[in-house]
Coordinates of C-alpha atoms and ligand atoms in Angstrom, one line a residue:
M1 CA 85.3 133.4 6.1
E2 CA 81.4 133.3 6.1
R3 CA 79.6 130.1 7.0
E4 CA 77.8 129.7 3.7
D5 CA 81.1 129.7 1.8
I6 CA 82.2 126.5 3.6
E7 CA 81.6 123.2 1.8
E8 CA 78.9 121.1 3.5
K9 CA 81.3 118.2 4.3
Y10 CA 83.4 120.5 6.5
K11 CA 80.4 121.6 8.6
W12 CA 78.8 119.4 11.3
D13 CA 75.4 117.9 10.6
L14 CA 73.1 118.7 13.4
S15 CA 69.9 117.6 11.6
K16 CA 70.5 114.1 12.9
I17 CA 69.6 115.5 16.4
Y18 CA 66.4 117.2 15.3
H19 CA 65.4 117.1 11.7
D20 CA 62.6 119.5 12.3
P21 CA 63.1 122.3 14.9
Q22 CA 59.5 121.6 16.0
D23 CA 60.8 118.3 17.4
F24 CA 63.0 120.3 19.8
Y25 CA 59.9 121.9 21.3
K26 CA 58.1 118.5 21.5
D27 CA 61.0 117.3 23.6
I28 CA 60.8 120.4 25.8
D29 CA 57.1 119.6 26.4
T30 CA 57.9 116.0 27.3
C31 CA 60.6 117.3 29.7
Q32 CA 58.1 119.7 31.3
S33 CA 55.6 116.9 31.9
L34 CA 58.4 114.6 33.4
L35 CA 59.4 117.4 35.7
D36 CA 55.9 117.9 37.0
Q37 CA 55.7 114.1 37.7
L38 CA 59.1 114.2 39.4
A39 CA 57.9 117.0 41.8
T40 CA 55.2 114.6 43.1
F41 CA 57.8 112.2 44.4
E42 CA 58.8 114.5 47.2
G43 CA 58.4 112.8 50.6
K44 CA 57.9 109.4 48.9
L45 CA 61.3 108.4 47.6
S46 CA 61.9 105.8 50.2
E47 CA 58.3 104.5 50.5
N48 CA 59.1 101.3 48.5
I49 CA 61.6 100.1 46.0
E50 CA 59.2 100.3 43.0
T51 CA 58.6 104.0 43.7
F52 CA 62.4 104.6 44.0
I53 CA 63.0 102.8 40.7
D54 CA 60.2 104.7 39.0
F55 CA 61.6 108.0 40.2
L56 CA 65.2 107.2 39.1
T57 CA 64.0 106.1 35.6
K58 CA 61.9 109.2 35.1
K59 CA 64.8 111.4 36.3
D60 CA 67.1 109.8 33.8
D61 CA 64.6 110.2 31.0
L62 CA 64.3 113.8 31.9
S63 CA 68.1 114.3 32.0
K64 CA 68.6 112.6 28.7
L65 CA 66.1 114.7 26.9
I66 CA 67.2 118.0 28.5
N67 CA 70.8 117.3 27.6
K68 CA 69.8 116.4 24.0
A69 CA 67.8 119.7 23.6
Y70 CA 70.6 121.7 25.3
C71 CA 73.2 120.1 23.1
F72 CA 71.3 121.0 19.9
A73 CA 70.8 124.6 21.0
H74 CA 74.3 125.3 22.2
L75 CA 76.1 123.7 19.2
H76 CA 74.0 125.8 16.8
C77 CA 74.6 129.0 18.9
D78 CA 78.3 128.4 18.9
V79 CA 78.5 128.6 15.1
E80 CA 75.6 130.9 14.4
P81 CA 75.3 133.3 17.4
K82 CA 73.1 135.8 15.5
N83 CA 70.4 133.3 14.6
Q84 CA 67.5 134.3 17.0
D85 CA 65.7 130.9 16.6
Y86 CA 68.6 129.1 18.1
Q87 CA 69.0 131.8 20.8
K88 CA 65.4 131.2 21.8
M89 CA 66.0 127.4 22.0
M90 CA 69.1 128.0 24.1
A91 CA 67.2 130.3 26.5
T92 CA 64.3 127.7 26.7
A93 CA 66.7 124.8 27.4
L94 CA 68.6 126.9 30.1
S95 CA 65.4 127.9 31.8
L96 CA 64.3 124.3 31.9
L97 CA 67.6 123.2 33.4
Q98 CA 67.3 125.9 36.0
Q99 CA 63.7 124.9 36.8
A100 CA 64.7 121.3 37.1
S101 CA 67.5 122.0 39.6
V102 CA 65.0 124.0 41.8
T103 CA 62.3 121.3 41.6
L104 CA 64.7 118.5 42.4
V105 CA 66.5 120.3 45.2
Y106 CA 64.8 118.0 47.7
V107 CA 66.2 114.8 46.3
D108 CA 69.8 114.5 47.7
N109 CA 68.6 115.4 51.2
E110 CA 65.7 113.0 51.1
I111 CA 68.0 110.1 50.0
C112 CA 70.6 110.9 52.6
K113 CA 68.0 111.2 55.4
N114 CA 66.6 107.7 54.5
D115 CA 70.0 106.1 54.0
V116 CA 69.2 102.9 55.8
K117 CA 66.2 102.1 53.7
I118 CA 67.9 103.2 50.5
K119 CA 70.9 101.0 51.2
E120 CA 68.5 98.1 51.6
F121 CA 67.0 99.0 48.2
L122 CA 70.4 99.0 46.6
K123 CA 70.9 95.3 47.3
D124 CA 68.2 94.6 44.7
N125 CA 69.7 93.8 41.3
R126 CA 67.3 96.1 39.5
L127 CA 69.3 98.9 41.0
A128 CA 72.8 97.5 40.3
S129 CA 73.7 100.2 37.8
Y130 CA 72.8 102.9 40.4
R131 CA 74.9 101.6 43.2
Y132 CA 78.0 103.6 42.5
T133 CA 76.2 107.0 42.1
V134 CA 73.8 106.5 45.0
N135 CA 76.5 105.3 47.4
N136 CA 78.5 108.3 46.5
L137 CA 75.6 110.5 47.4
L138 CA 75.1 108.7 50.7
A139 CA 78.8 109.2 51.6
Y140 CA 78.0 113.0 51.6
K141 CA 75.6 112.6 54.5
P142 CA 78.1 113.6 57.2
H143 CA 78.7 116.9 55.3
L144 CA 75.0 117.8 55.0
L145 CA 73.7 120.3 57.5
D146 CA 70.2 120.8 58.9
E147 CA 67.6 122.5 56.9
Q148 CA 68.0 126.0 58.3
Q149 CA 71.8 125.9 57.9
E150 CA 71.5 124.6 54.4
M151 CA 69.2 127.5 53.6
L152 CA 71.7 129.9 55.1
I153 CA 74.5 128.4 53.0
A154 CA 72.5 128.7 49.9
K155 CA 72.0 132.4 50.6
V156 CA 75.8 132.8 51.0
D157 CA 76.5 131.1 47.7
N158 CA 76.1 134.1 45.5
I159 CA 78.3 136.4 47.6
S160 CA 81.0 133.8 48.0
D161 CA 82.1 134.1 44.4
I162 CA 82.8 137.8 44.5
S163 CA 86.6 137.5 44.7
E164 CA 86.6 135.5 41.5
Q165 CA 84.2 137.9 39.8
V166 CA 86.5 140.8 40.7
F167 CA 89.5 138.9 39.4
D168 CA 87.7 138.2 36.1
S169 CA 86.6 141.7 35.7
L170 CA 90.0 143.3 36.2
R171 CA 91.3 144.5 32.9
L172 CA 94.9 145.8 32.8
E173 CA 96.4 148.0 30.1
F174 CA 100.1 147.6 29.2
E175 CA 102.6 150.0 27.6
D176 CA 103.7 149.2 24.0
V177 CA 106.9 147.3 23.4
E178 CA 109.3 148.5 20.9
V179 CA 110.6 146.0 18.3
N180 CA 113.0 147.2 15.6
G181 CA 111.9 150.8 16.2
Q182 CA 108.2 149.9 15.9
K183 CA 105.7 150.1 18.8
K184 CA 103.7 146.9 19.3
T185 CA 100.7 146.1 21.5
L186 CA 101.4 144.1 24.6
N187 CA 98.6 142.0 26.2
Q188 CA 97.9 138.5 27.5
A189 CA 97.8 137.2 23.9
T190 CA 101.0 138.8 22.6
L191 CA 103.2 138.3 25.7
T192 CA 104.6 134.9 24.6
E193 CA 105.4 136.2 21.1
F194 CA 107.6 138.9 22.7
L195 CA 109.2 136.4 24.9
K196 CA 110.2 134.4 21.9
N197 CA 112.1 137.4 20.4
K198 CA 115.8 137.0 19.7
D199 CA 116.6 140.4 21.2
V200 CA 117.0 140.3 25.0
N201 CA 115.9 143.9 25.3
V202 CA 112.5 143.1 23.8
R203 CA 112.0 140.1 26.1
K204 CA 113.0 141.9 29.2
D205 CA 111.0 145.0 28.3
A206 CA 107.9 143.0 27.6
Y207 CA 108.2 141.0 30.8
H208 CA 108.7 144.1 32.8
K209 CA 105.9 146.2 31.2
F210 CA 103.6 143.2 31.7
F211 CA 104.2 142.3 35.3
K212 CA 104.8 145.8 36.6
E213 CA 101.0 146.4 36.0
Y214 CA 100.2 143.4 38.2
K215 CA 102.5 144.9 40.8
K216 CA 100.7 148.2 40.6
F217 CA 97.5 146.5 41.6
E218 CA 99.1 144.0 44.0
N219 CA 96.9 144.8 46.9
T220 CA 93.8 144.2 44.8
Y221 CA 95.1 140.9 43.5
A222 CA 96.3 139.7 46.9
T223 CA 92.8 140.4 48.2
T224 CA 91.0 138.5 45.5
L225 CA 93.5 135.5 45.7
A226 CA 93.2 135.4 49.5
G227 CA 89.4 135.8 49.1
V228 CA 89.0 132.7 47.1
M229 CA 91.2 130.7 49.4
K230 CA 89.2 131.9 52.4
K231 CA 86.0 131.0 50.6
D232 CA 87.2 127.4 50.1
A233 CA 88.4 127.2 53.7
F234 CA 84.9 128.5 54.8
Y235 CA 83.0 125.8 53.0
S236 CA 85.4 123.1 54.1
D237 CA 84.9 124.2 57.7
V238 CA 81.1 124.4 57.7
R239 CA 80.8 121.1 55.9
H240 CA 83.0 119.3 58.4
F241 CA 85.9 118.5 56.1
D242 CA 89.4 118.4 57.5
S243 CA 90.8 120.8 55.0
P244 CA 89.9 122.6 51.7
L245 CA 91.9 119.8 50.0
E246 CA 89.8 117.1 51.5
A247 CA 86.6 118.9 50.5
S248 CA 87.9 119.2 46.9
V249 CA 89.1 115.6 46.5
F250 CA 85.8 114.3 48.0
N251 CA 83.9 115.7 45.0
D252 CA 86.3 113.9 42.7
D253 CA 86.1 110.7 44.7
V254 CA 89.9 110.3 45.0
P255 CA 92.1 110.2 48.1
S256 CA 94.2 113.2 49.0
S257 CA 97.2 111.0 49.1
L258 CA 97.0 111.1 45.3
F259 CA 97.5 114.9 45.3
F260 CA 100.6 114.6 47.6
K261 CA 102.0 111.8 45.5
I262 CA 101.9 113.8 42.3
L263 CA 103.5 116.8 44.0
D264 CA 106.2 114.6 45.5
K265 CA 107.1 112.9 42.3
A266 CA 107.2 116.1 40.2
N267 CA 108.5 118.6 42.7
N268 CA 111.0 116.4 44.5
E269 CA 111.9 113.1 43.0
Y270 CA 112.0 114.1 39.3
R271 CA 112.5 117.8 39.4
Y272 CA 116.2 117.4 38.6
L273 CA 115.2 116.4 35.0
F274 CA 113.5 119.8 34.5
H275 CA 116.6 121.5 35.9
R276 CA 118.8 119.5 33.5
Y277 CA 116.5 120.7 30.6
N278 CA 116.9 124.3 31.7
Q279 CA 120.7 123.9 31.9
L280 CA 120.7 122.5 28.4
K281 CA 118.6 125.4 27.1
K282 CA 121.1 127.8 28.6
E283 CA 124.0 126.1 27.0
L284 CA 122.3 125.8 23.6
L285 CA 121.3 129.4 23.6
K286 CA 124.7 130.5 24.9
I287 CA 123.3 133.0 27.3
D288 CA 125.4 133.6 30.4
D289 CA 122.9 135.6 32.4
F290 CA 119.9 133.3 31.7
Y291 CA 116.7 134.7 33.1
N292 CA 113.2 133.2 33.4
Y293 CA 112.0 135.5 30.6
D294 CA 114.5 133.8 28.3
L295 CA 112.9 130.3 28.6
N296 CA 110.5 130.7 25.7
I297 CA 113.1 131.4 23.0
P298 CA 112.5 128.6 20.5
L299 CA 115.4 126.1 20.4
V300 CA 114.3 124.7 17.0
K301 CA 112.8 126.4 14.0
N302 CA 109.2 125.4 13.2
V303 CA 109.4 123.0 10.2
S304 CA 105.8 121.8 10.1
Q305 CA 104.0 122.1 6.7
K306 CA 100.5 123.1 5.7
L307 CA 98.1 120.2 5.9
T308 CA 94.6 119.6 4.5
I309 CA 91.9 118.0 6.5
E310 CA 92.3 114.8 4.4
Q311 CA 96.0 114.7 5.0
C312 CA 95.4 115.1 8.7
F313 CA 93.1 112.1 8.8
E314 CA 95.6 109.9 6.9
I315 CA 98.3 110.7 9.5
I316 CA 95.9 110.4 12.4
E317 CA 94.7 106.9 11.3
K318 CA 98.3 105.7 11.1
A319 CA 99.1 107.2 14.5
L320 CA 96.1 105.5 16.1
A321 CA 96.6 102.2 14.2
P322 CA 97.8 100.4 17.4
F323 CA 94.2 100.6 18.7
G324 CA 92.9 98.3 15.9
Q325 CA 90.1 98.6 13.4
D326 CA 87.1 99.1 15.8
Y327 CA 88.6 102.3 17.1
L328 CA 89.5 103.5 13.6
N329 CA 85.9 102.8 12.4
I330 CA 84.6 105.3 14.9
I331 CA 87.1 107.9 13.5
H332 CA 85.7 107.1 10.1
Q333 CA 82.2 107.5 11.3
A334 CA 83.0 110.9 12.8
K335 CA 84.3 112.1 9.4
E336 CA 81.6 110.5 7.2
E337 CA 78.6 111.3 9.5
R338 CA 80.0 114.9 9.8
W339 CA 80.4 115.2 13.6
I340 CA 83.0 117.9 13.1
D341 CA 82.8 121.6 12.3
Y342 CA 86.3 122.4 11.1
Y343 CA 86.8 126.0 9.9
P344 CA 86.8 129.3 11.7
T345 CA 84.0 131.5 10.4
T346 CA 82.6 134.9 11.4
G347 CA 81.1 134.9 14.9
K348 CA 82.1 131.3 15.5
R349 CA 83.2 130.4 19.0
Q350 CA 87.0 130.3 19.5
G351 CA 89.1 127.3 20.4
A352 CA 88.0 123.7 20.3
Y353 CA 85.8 121.2 22.2
S354 CA 84.1 117.8 22.0
S355 CA 80.5 118.0 23.1
G356 CA 77.4 115.8 22.8
S357 CA 74.9 114.0 24.9
Y358 CA 73.7 110.4 25.6
L359 CA 71.1 110.7 22.8
T360 CA 73.4 112.4 20.2
Q361 CA 76.8 111.9 18.6
P362 CA 79.8 113.5 20.3
Y363 CA 80.3 116.5 18.1
I364 CA 83.5 118.5 17.7
L365 CA 84.0 122.2 17.2
M366 CA 87.4 123.5 16.1
N367 CA 89.1 126.3 14.3
F368 CA 91.3 124.5 11.8
I369 CA 94.1 126.4 10.1
G370 CA 96.1 123.6 8.7
D371 CA 99.2 123.6 10.9
Y372 CA 100.6 120.9 13.1
N373 CA 98.7 122.4 16.1
S374 CA 95.4 122.0 14.2
M375 CA 96.1 118.4 13.5
S376 CA 97.0 117.9 17.2
T377 CA 93.8 119.6 18.3
L378 CA 91.8 117.4 15.9
I379 CA 93.3 114.1 17.3
H380 CA 92.9 115.5 20.9
E381 CA 89.1 116.2 20.4
L382 CA 88.7 112.9 18.5
G383 CA 90.1 111.2 21.7
H384 CA 87.3 112.8 23.7
S385 CA 84.7 111.9 21.2
V386 CA 85.6 108.3 20.9
H387 CA 85.7 108.1 24.7
T388 CA 82.2 109.5 24.9
Y389 CA 80.9 107.3 22.0
L390 CA 82.2 104.1 23.6
S391 CA 81.0 105.1 27.1
N392 CA 77.5 105.9 25.7
H393 CA 77.3 102.7 23.8
N394 CA 78.5 100.5 26.7
Q395 CA 77.1 102.1 29.8
E396 CA 73.6 102.9 31.0
F397 CA 72.9 106.6 31.2
I398 CA 73.6 106.9 34.9
N399 CA 77.2 105.6 34.5
S400 CA 78.0 107.1 31.1
H401 CA 79.4 110.4 32.3
Y402 CA 83.1 110.4 33.1
R403 CA 84.8 113.0 35.3
I404 CA 87.3 115.6 34.3
F405 CA 89.8 113.5 36.2
V406 CA 89.9 110.8 33.6
A407 CA 88.7 112.8 30.6
E408 CA 92.0 114.2 29.6
V409 CA 93.6 110.8 29.5
A410 CA 91.8 109.8 26.3
S411 CA 92.8 113.0 24.5
T412 CA 96.3 113.2 25.7
V413 CA 97.0 109.5 24.8
N414 CA 96.0 110.4 21.2
E415 CA 98.1 113.6 21.1
T416 CA 101.1 111.7 22.4
L417 CA 100.7 108.9 19.9
L418 CA 100.6 111.5 17.1
I419 CA 103.7 113.4 18.1
N420 CA 105.5 110.1 18.5
Y421 CA 104.4 109.2 15.0
M422 CA 105.8 112.5 13.7
M423 CA 109.1 111.9 15.5
E424 CA 109.4 108.4 14.1
H425 CA 108.6 109.5 10.5
A426 CA 110.5 112.8 10.4
K427 CA 112.4 113.1 7.2
T428 CA 115.4 115.0 8.6
S429 CA 117.0 115.1 12.0
E430 CA 116.1 118.8 12.2
E431 CA 112.4 117.8 11.8
K432 CA 112.7 115.1 14.4
R433 CA 114.4 117.6 16.7
Y434 CA 111.5 120.0 16.2
Y435 CA 108.9 117.5 17.3
I436 CA 110.9 116.3 20.3
Y437 CA 111.3 119.9 21.4
E438 CA 107.5 120.5 21.0
Q439 CA 106.9 117.4 23.2
L440 CA 109.4 118.4 25.8
E441 CA 107.7 121.8 26.1
N442 CA 104.4 120.1 26.3
C443 CA 105.6 117.8 29.1
V444 CA 107.1 120.7 31.0
G445 CA 103.8 122.6 31.0
L446 CA 101.9 119.6 32.3
I447 CA 104.1 117.4 34.5
F448 CA 106.4 120.0 36.0
R449 CA 104.7 123.4 35.9
Q450 CA 101.2 122.4 37.2
P451 CA 102.6 120.6 40.3
M452 CA 104.5 123.7 41.2
F453 CA 101.3 125.7 40.8
A454 CA 99.5 123.1 42.9
D455 CA 102.1 123.4 45.7
F456 CA 101.7 127.2 45.8
E457 CA 97.9 126.9 45.8
H458 CA 97.9 124.3 48.6
R459 CA 100.1 126.6 50.8
L460 CA 97.7 129.5 50.3
H461 CA 94.7 127.3 51.1
T462 CA 96.5 126.1 54.3
M463 CA 97.3 129.7 55.3
A464 CA 93.6 130.6 54.8
Q465 CA 92.5 127.6 56.9
N466 CA 94.9 128.7 59.7
N467 CA 93.8 132.3 59.5
E468 CA 97.3 133.4 58.7
P469 CA 97.8 136.9 57.2
M470 CA 98.0 136.9 53.4
S471 CA 99.4 140.3 52.3
S472 CA 100.8 140.8 48.9
K473 CA 104.4 140.8 50.4
I474 CA 103.8 137.4 51.9
I475 CA 102.2 136.0 48.7
T476 CA 104.8 137.3 46.3
D477 CA 107.8 136.4 48.5
L478 CA 106.4 132.8 48.6
Y479 CA 105.9 132.7 44.9
A480 CA 109.4 134.1 44.1
K481 CA 111.0 131.5 46.4
L482 CA 109.0 128.6 44.9
S483 CA 109.8 129.8 41.4
Q484 CA 113.6 129.8 42.0
E485 CA 113.5 126.3 43.4
Y486 CA 111.3 125.3 40.5
F487 CA 113.5 126.6 37.7
G488 CA 116.7 125.6 39.3
D489 CA 120.2 127.2 39.5
A490 CA 120.7 127.6 35.8
V491 CA 117.9 130.2 35.6
K492 CA 118.0 133.6 37.3
M493 CA 114.7 135.1 38.5
D494 CA 113.7 138.5 37.4
E495 CA 112.8 140.9 40.2
L496 CA 109.1 140.8 39.2
V497 CA 108.7 137.0 39.2
G498 CA 106.9 137.1 42.5
W499 CA 104.0 139.1 41.0
S500 CA 103.6 136.8 38.1
C501 CA 101.3 134.6 40.3
Y502 CA 98.6 137.2 40.0
Y503 CA 98.3 136.4 36.3
V504 CA 97.2 132.8 36.7
P505 CA 93.4 132.2 36.6
H506 CA 93.7 128.6 37.6
F507 CA 94.4 129.5 41.2
Y508 CA 90.7 130.4 41.4
Y509 CA 89.6 126.9 40.3
D510 CA 89.8 125.0 43.7
Y511 CA 92.6 122.5 43.2
Y512 CA 92.3 122.0 39.5
V513 CA 95.8 122.1 38.1
Y514 CA 97.1 118.8 39.5
K515 CA 94.4 117.1 37.4
Y516 CA 96.3 118.2 34.3
T517 CA 99.4 116.4 35.6
L518 CA 97.5 113.3 36.4
G519 CA 96.0 113.2 32.9
M520 CA 99.4 113.6 31.2
T521 CA 101.2 111.2 33.5
V522 CA 98.7 108.5 33.0
A523 CA 98.7 109.1 29.2
L524 CA 102.5 109.0 29.0
A525 CA 102.6 105.8 30.9
I526 CA 100.0 104.2 28.7
V527 CA 101.7 105.4 25.5
K528 CA 105.1 104.2 26.7
R529 CA 103.6 100.7 27.1
I530 CA 101.6 100.8 23.9
L531 CA 104.7 101.7 21.9
Q532 CA 106.5 98.7 23.5
G533 CA 103.7 96.6 21.8
D534 CA 102.0 95.7 25.1
Q535 CA 98.8 94.1 23.8
K536 CA 97.3 93.7 27.3
Q537 CA 97.7 97.4 27.9
I538 CA 95.9 98.2 24.6
E539 CA 93.0 95.9 25.6
Q540 CA 92.8 97.4 29.1
Y541 CA 92.9 100.9 27.7
L542 CA 90.0 100.2 25.2
N543 CA 88.0 98.7 28.1
F544 CA 88.6 101.9 30.1
L545 CA 87.1 104.0 27.3
K546 CA 84.0 101.8 27.4
S547 CA 83.7 102.2 31.2
G548 CA 82.4 105.8 31.3
G549 CA 82.0 106.8 35.0
K550 CA 80.8 103.5 36.4
E551 CA 83.3 103.5 39.2
S552 CA 85.8 105.9 41.0
P553 CA 88.5 107.5 38.9
V554 CA 91.2 105.5 40.8
D555 CA 89.3 102.2 40.1
L556 CA 88.8 103.1 36.4
L557 CA 92.5 103.9 35.9
T558 CA 93.6 100.8 37.9
H559 CA 91.5 98.7 35.7
A560 CA 93.1 100.4 32.7
G561 CA 96.4 99.1 34.0
V562 CA 97.6 102.4 35.4
N563 CA 96.9 102.7 39.1
P564 CA 97.5 106.4 39.9
L565 CA 98.5 105.5 43.5
D566 CA 101.3 103.3 42.2
D567 CA 104.8 104.7 41.8
A568 CA 105.3 102.8 38.5
I569 CA 103.2 105.1 36.4
Y570 CA 105.1 108.2 37.5
D571 CA 108.4 106.5 36.9
D572 CA 107.2 105.5 33.4
A573 CA 106.1 109.0 32.6
F574 CA 109.2 110.9 33.9
H575 CA 111.4 108.3 32.2
Y576 CA 109.6 109.0 29.0
F577 CA 110.6 112.7 29.5
E578 CA 114.1 111.6 30.3
D579 CA 114.4 109.5 27.1
L580 CA 113.2 112.5 25.0
L581 CA 115.6 114.8 26.7
N582 CA 118.5 112.4 26.1
E583 CA 117.6 112.1 22.5
F584 CA 117.2 115.9 22.1
E585 CA 120.6 116.5 23.7
K586 CA 122.2 114.0 21.4
L587 CA 120.7 115.5 18.3
S588 CA 121.6 119.0 19.4
K589 CA 125.3 118.5 19.9
Ligands
ZN601 ZN1 90.6 118.0 26.2

């Protein structure tokens, strides 16, 4: 489909950001002048409080404008990549961002060096909204090095990413898989389809042809994986952190005990529920030799129907009704003011996102095809957009940005409310079973699978920190062992399971995966309480959406009524899974 064939109301309206493209360049000029002024503050930040306030205000003004300009350029480029005017704007915005980061490189160091004076300034109420951010920065002081060492580290930066770059650039080719006498292409995108096939030979063949290629290059993959772990261990060491984990959680402002709590709950205390689910799968599928490549066979036929955008909004509004009219008004606004670009068109970016800035609306890009998944993606992105909208309208700029850590809560709560609505309003028990099955699979991916990944990643990081050898044999043996424990006794491991770790890009993202689990766990706990009609929970949750990033993720969530260090939220989340499993079992027998 071409862009001009799509009705206006189904395309986003970016003219509200800049009506005239010339206004974009006017903002760029203003940014340039602000940046020149900001450069003159070097060496003067702690002179007196007025100078410090003046600096912070100008820096915020600059960030707001750059973000607005960048937002305009990147949204346009994502839907019309061939338009050279937008490409030029994008290049202009990016080069300004780069220039700003070079010009302002002195700031963090200067603030940390003058910490005593700055802490004195922070007592003044004019700086109240800056306290969280600046204190965070000051806490980094023990990890800053002297000027020469910092310079050396900066020079190492661009060689330290090479393992990851090599991993990204490796392109494997796979042999075709034969289905009903026809040869079909096997790759990352088609693997799952083969694994859903009813014929065991197809599943086994696809699995083998896929992972034997990883095995062929195992020494390369072992080197890139060990390389990224050694890189994290290096930075943690030179910056005086106790471990790579401590370095990573420092950036997120959460305690490492949170990481271990999530792993303990998922991998020890509640793992029996996942084993029970696998046992049930084996029974329902009636397969005696049940292998890990058999786990994707659908247990229920897809019953979802084609939906229009209007039908999706009707359902979404009903699913989100517990939040009250104010929340729904923002959803209306998103639709009426055209924040959303719905349909896939030639050249448009794949996937979906919510993206905006402090001075713009939070826009949504998606590739809507009218199935249940599309509706679920829409409500997910709307969750992000409402969160951003409420943060921007209730917080000053400096505190409006929220971290990845809490971001997925808003979207996952919405997705979960939707699927619960679909279960509740299913017309047949088969339809209900379908949605329960979908949600069980969802939960498995996020609350069981990711903590197993996190455990594996943590062990590799620890090996790197202790300078232990990390050959492919050691890595794949470890992964095979963890996989067997993870899937449980009902599932047999294929001989290639150990090499399947080389396929996962997330191991290169420095302790990222457990954040998915946290987002889902918190969301499930919130939904469980909302569905029980807990009005206080709804109120606390809406306040959380308005809080942006004004405090640490743990504080934000605690004020939302779901302290992530508290056992109760994990118990709520895993019991939610257990309830679903019980119901699914009942409907299946
Ligand atoms: Zn999301």
